[in-house]
Each structure stands twice: as C-alpha cells, then as structure tokens.
C-alpha cells in the first residue's frame, strides 16, 4: 500500500511512511491557500476515502507600512509626561507611543521589540487607533540602572515583518535625590 498526497485535488506525490506516520515535502511556487488530502492506494489501484482536508496558507510577502516610536509617557515620580528618546525615567513600566503611516491589513499588528545587552526580544503587540497612532505599555518591570532600546515593526499573521522603526532609547534610574 502507498500513501498518495493530493494538493487541491491533484496528486503531487507519494509519502514516505514510517510506522503510522507519513511525510511529504511540497515545494509551493506562489503565495496562496492550499488544501491537502491523503489517500491509501493498494497494489491493484483501489483507493481509500480521502483524509480530512488539511489547509495551509503560504505568505512570503512582508508588510510595507512604516512605524515610528514618537515618545513615551511617564506617570511615576516628580517628572511626569511625554518624553523623547535618550532620556532617563523612574517609570519601570512606561507607555510607548508612536505612529504608523498607513492602515494595517487584516491580521497585521504593530510588534514591539526590546533590546538589552545586545539581545532583542519581541515583547508584545501595540494597540492601534483609527488615527494611525499606537501605544504599548511596557509591563516587563524595567530594571534600575539599565538602558533599554525599543523598536517596532508591522508583523502579519505569517510572521513576516516590515521595516524596522527608529531605535528608541530609555534609561531607568530609580534613585531619589534629597536636598
């Protein structure tokens, strides 16, 4: 018996079977939605009923929107308000704010990245308003006497990312000076 794979109803190959598992590598030529089914064919050509549909979407096109981090809002301590890049704050959970040049497409988000000591990590998705502004509350509890760099990008459902925003630097200093 042989496991035959079909894409969109057309036979594309014979799967490699190991025990009760099978595998087939398919090379897709273009982005789109594809539906796969498997059948078992015996030596005389009889075929089983097809398996349940297995659907995938291939998306290799990155978003084109550009994102900018404009400022952050500090609501802790004596100095509160909006502040620009390369400033120092005592707010360990600042609210990043920015803009996007055009509307997001279906399934697209503004992803926020944090870099510390050379390691960049996506830390969450911003809330985007109809006026193409966005905000993101950094809730990771930034550490005292550390510098952080933030960036933003549009990310689609497939994980493709658009152009990186400006780097935005924040220094954390929790020291209270008493005169």
mmCIF file of N, CA, C and O in Angstrom, residues 92 113-123 138 140-151 167-172:
data_model
loop_
_atom_site.group_PDB
_atom_site.id
_atom_site.type_symbol
_atom_site.label_atom_id
_atom_site.label_comp_id
_atom_site.label_asym_id
_atom_site.label_seq_id
_atom_site.Cartn_x
_atom_site.Cartn_y
_atom_site.Cartn_z
ATOM 1 N N UNK A 92 9.209 52.318 35.670
ATOM 2 C CA UNK A 92 9.641 50.991 35.222
ATOM 3 C C UNK A 92 8.686 50.357 34.222
ATOM 4 O O UNK A 92 8.977 49.308 33.659
ATOM 5 N N UNK A 113 9.586 45.471 20.087
ATOM 6 C CA UNK A 113 10.804 44.726 20.406
ATOM 7 C C UNK A 113 11.617 45.495 21.436
ATOM 8 O O UNK A 113 11.682 46.721 21.402
ATOM 9 N N UNK A 114 12.242 44.772 22.332
ATOM 10 C CA UNK A 114 13.092 45.354 23.372
ATOM 11 C C UNK A 114 14.484 44.745 23.253
ATOM 12 O O UNK A 114 14.619 43.526 23.118
ATOM 13 N N UNK A 115 15.500 45.609 23.289
ATOM 14 C CA UNK A 115 16.883 45.141 23.254
ATOM 15 C C UNK A 115 17.574 45.578 24.531
ATOM 16 O O UNK A 115 17.509 46.747 24.914
ATOM 17 N N UNK A 116 18.204 44.624 25.195
ATOM 18 C CA UNK A 116 19.029 44.918 26.363
ATOM 19 C C UNK A 116 20.249 44.010 26.283
ATOM 20 O O UNK A 116 20.120 42.816 25.986
ATOM 21 N N UNK A 117 21.399 44.594 26.479
ATOM 22 C CA UNK A 117 22.674 43.876 26.433
ATOM 23 C C UNK A 117 22.827 43.103 25.124
ATOM 24 O O UNK A 117 23.314 41.981 25.096
ATOM 25 N N UNK A 118 22.348 43.700 24.026
ATOM 26 C CA UNK A 118 22.511 43.100 22.711
ATOM 27 C C UNK A 118 21.528 42.015 22.342
ATOM 28 O O UNK A 118 21.599 41.462 21.248
ATOM 29 N N UNK A 119 20.584 41.686 23.213
ATOM 30 C CA UNK A 119 19.598 40.642 22.940
ATOM 31 C C UNK A 119 18.243 41.294 22.672
ATOM 32 O O UNK A 119 17.727 42.032 23.510
ATOM 33 N N UNK A 120 17.681 41.030 21.486
ATOM 34 C CA UNK A 120 16.399 41.612 21.085
ATOM 35 C C UNK A 120 15.300 40.561 21.209
ATOM 36 O O UNK A 120 15.451 39.438 20.727
ATOM 37 N N UNK A 121 14.196 40.966 21.843
ATOM 38 C CA UNK A 121 13.057 40.079 22.060
ATOM 39 C C UNK A 121 11.770 40.817 21.728
ATOM 40 O O UNK A 121 11.612 41.979 22.105
ATOM 41 N N UNK A 122 10.847 40.146 21.029
ATOM 42 C CA UNK A 122 9.519 40.733 20.840
ATOM 43 C C UNK A 122 8.797 40.639 22.176
ATOM 44 O O UNK A 122 8.720 39.557 22.765
ATOM 45 N N UNK A 123 8.290 41.777 22.671
ATOM 46 C CA UNK A 123 7.662 41.780 23.992
ATOM 47 C C UNK A 123 6.151 41.949 23.947
ATOM 48 O O UNK A 123 5.506 41.886 24.981
ATOM 49 N N UNK A 138 4.883 49.023 28.430
ATOM 50 C CA UNK A 138 5.992 48.120 28.741
ATOM 51 C C UNK A 138 5.763 47.627 30.162
ATOM 52 O O UNK A 138 5.957 48.365 31.118
ATOM 53 N N UNK A 140 7.168 44.857 31.572
ATOM 54 C CA UNK A 140 8.168 43.863 31.970
ATOM 55 C C UNK A 140 8.952 44.263 33.214
ATOM 56 O O UNK A 140 9.826 43.526 33.655
ATOM 57 N N UNK A 141 8.621 45.426 33.807
ATOM 58 C CA UNK A 141 9.317 45.847 35.020
ATOM 59 C C UNK A 141 10.783 46.133 34.742
ATOM 60 O O UNK A 141 11.658 45.379 35.151
ATOM 61 N N UNK A 142 11.056 47.207 34.036
ATOM 62 C CA UNK A 142 12.427 47.540 33.655
ATOM 63 C C UNK A 142 13.294 47.734 34.886
ATOM 64 O O UNK A 142 12.880 48.314 35.876
ATOM 65 N N UNK A 143 14.527 47.274 34.815
ATOM 66 C CA UNK A 143 15.437 47.267 35.964
ATOM 67 C C UNK A 143 16.179 48.588 36.113
ATOM 68 O O UNK A 143 16.499 49.258 35.130
ATOM 69 N N UNK A 144 16.472 48.928 37.344
ATOM 70 C CA UNK A 144 17.207 50.148 37.682
ATOM 71 C C UNK A 144 18.615 50.116 37.084
ATOM 72 O O UNK A 144 19.230 49.056 36.968
ATOM 73 N N UNK A 145 19.088 51.295 36.718
ATOM 74 C CA UNK A 145 20.443 51.475 36.175
ATOM 75 C C UNK A 145 20.697 50.660 34.914
ATOM 76 O O UNK A 145 21.807 50.193 34.670
ATOM 77 N N UNK A 146 19.672 50.491 34.101
ATOM 78 C CA UNK A 146 19.807 49.788 32.826
ATOM 79 C C UNK A 146 19.314 50.708 31.705
ATOM 80 O O UNK A 146 18.465 51.573 31.920
ATOM 81 N N UNK A 147 19.852 50.489 30.527
ATOM 82 C CA UNK A 147 19.393 51.194 29.330
ATOM 83 C C UNK A 147 18.704 50.185 28.421
ATOM 84 O O UNK A 147 19.189 49.059 28.254
ATOM 85 N N UNK A 148 17.593 50.605 27.861
ATOM 86 C CA UNK A 148 16.802 49.744 27.001
ATOM 87 C C UNK A 148 16.606 50.423 25.657
ATOM 88 O O UNK A 148 16.420 51.631 25.588
ATOM 89 N N UNK A 149 16.622 49.619 24.618
ATOM 90 C CA UNK A 149 16.324 50.110 23.280
ATOM 91 C C UNK A 149 15.069 49.396 22.800
ATOM 92 O O UNK A 149 14.966 48.169 22.888
ATOM 93 N N UNK A 150 14.129 50.181 22.290
ATOM 94 C CA UNK A 150 12.879 49.638 21.768
ATOM 95 C C UNK A 150 12.794 49.917 20.277
ATOM 96 O O UNK A 150 13.349 50.898 19.780
ATOM 97 N N UNK A 151 12.082 49.067 19.563
ATOM 98 C CA UNK A 151 11.801 49.261 18.145
ATOM 99 C C UNK A 151 10.436 48.648 17.869
ATOM 100 O O UNK A 151 9.913 47.869 18.674
ATOM 101 N N UNK A 167 15.227 53.331 16.412
ATOM 102 C CA UNK A 167 15.561 52.847 17.745
ATOM 103 C C UNK A 167 15.167 53.928 18.746
ATOM 104 O O UNK A 167 15.379 55.118 18.500
ATOM 105 N N UNK A 168 14.589 53.515 19.857
ATOM 106 C CA UNK A 168 14.134 54.451 20.881
ATOM 107 C C UNK A 168 14.745 54.008 22.203
ATOM 108 O O UNK A 168 14.496 52.894 22.657
ATOM 109 N N UNK A 169 15.550 54.866 22.799
ATOM 110 C CA UNK A 169 16.316 54.502 23.992
ATOM 111 C C UNK A 169 15.741 55.128 25.251
ATOM 112 O O UNK A 169 15.426 56.320 25.266
ATOM 113 N N UNK A 170 15.631 54.303 26.294
ATOM 114 C CA UNK A 170 15.166 54.763 27.604
ATOM 115 C C UNK A 170 16.151 54.258 28.656
ATOM 116 O O UNK A 170 16.528 53.079 28.655
ATOM 117 N N UNK A 171 16.548 55.154 29.547
ATOM 118 C CA UNK A 171 17.410 54.804 30.677
ATOM 119 C C UNK A 171 16.558 54.798 31.939
ATOM 120 O O UNK A 171 15.755 55.704 32.155
ATOM 121 N N UNK A 172 16.758 53.802 32.777
ATOM 122 C CA UNK A 172 15.996 53.687 34.019
ATOM 123 C C UNK A 172 16.908 54.072 35.200
ATOM 124 O O UNK A 172 17.999 53.531 35.328
#
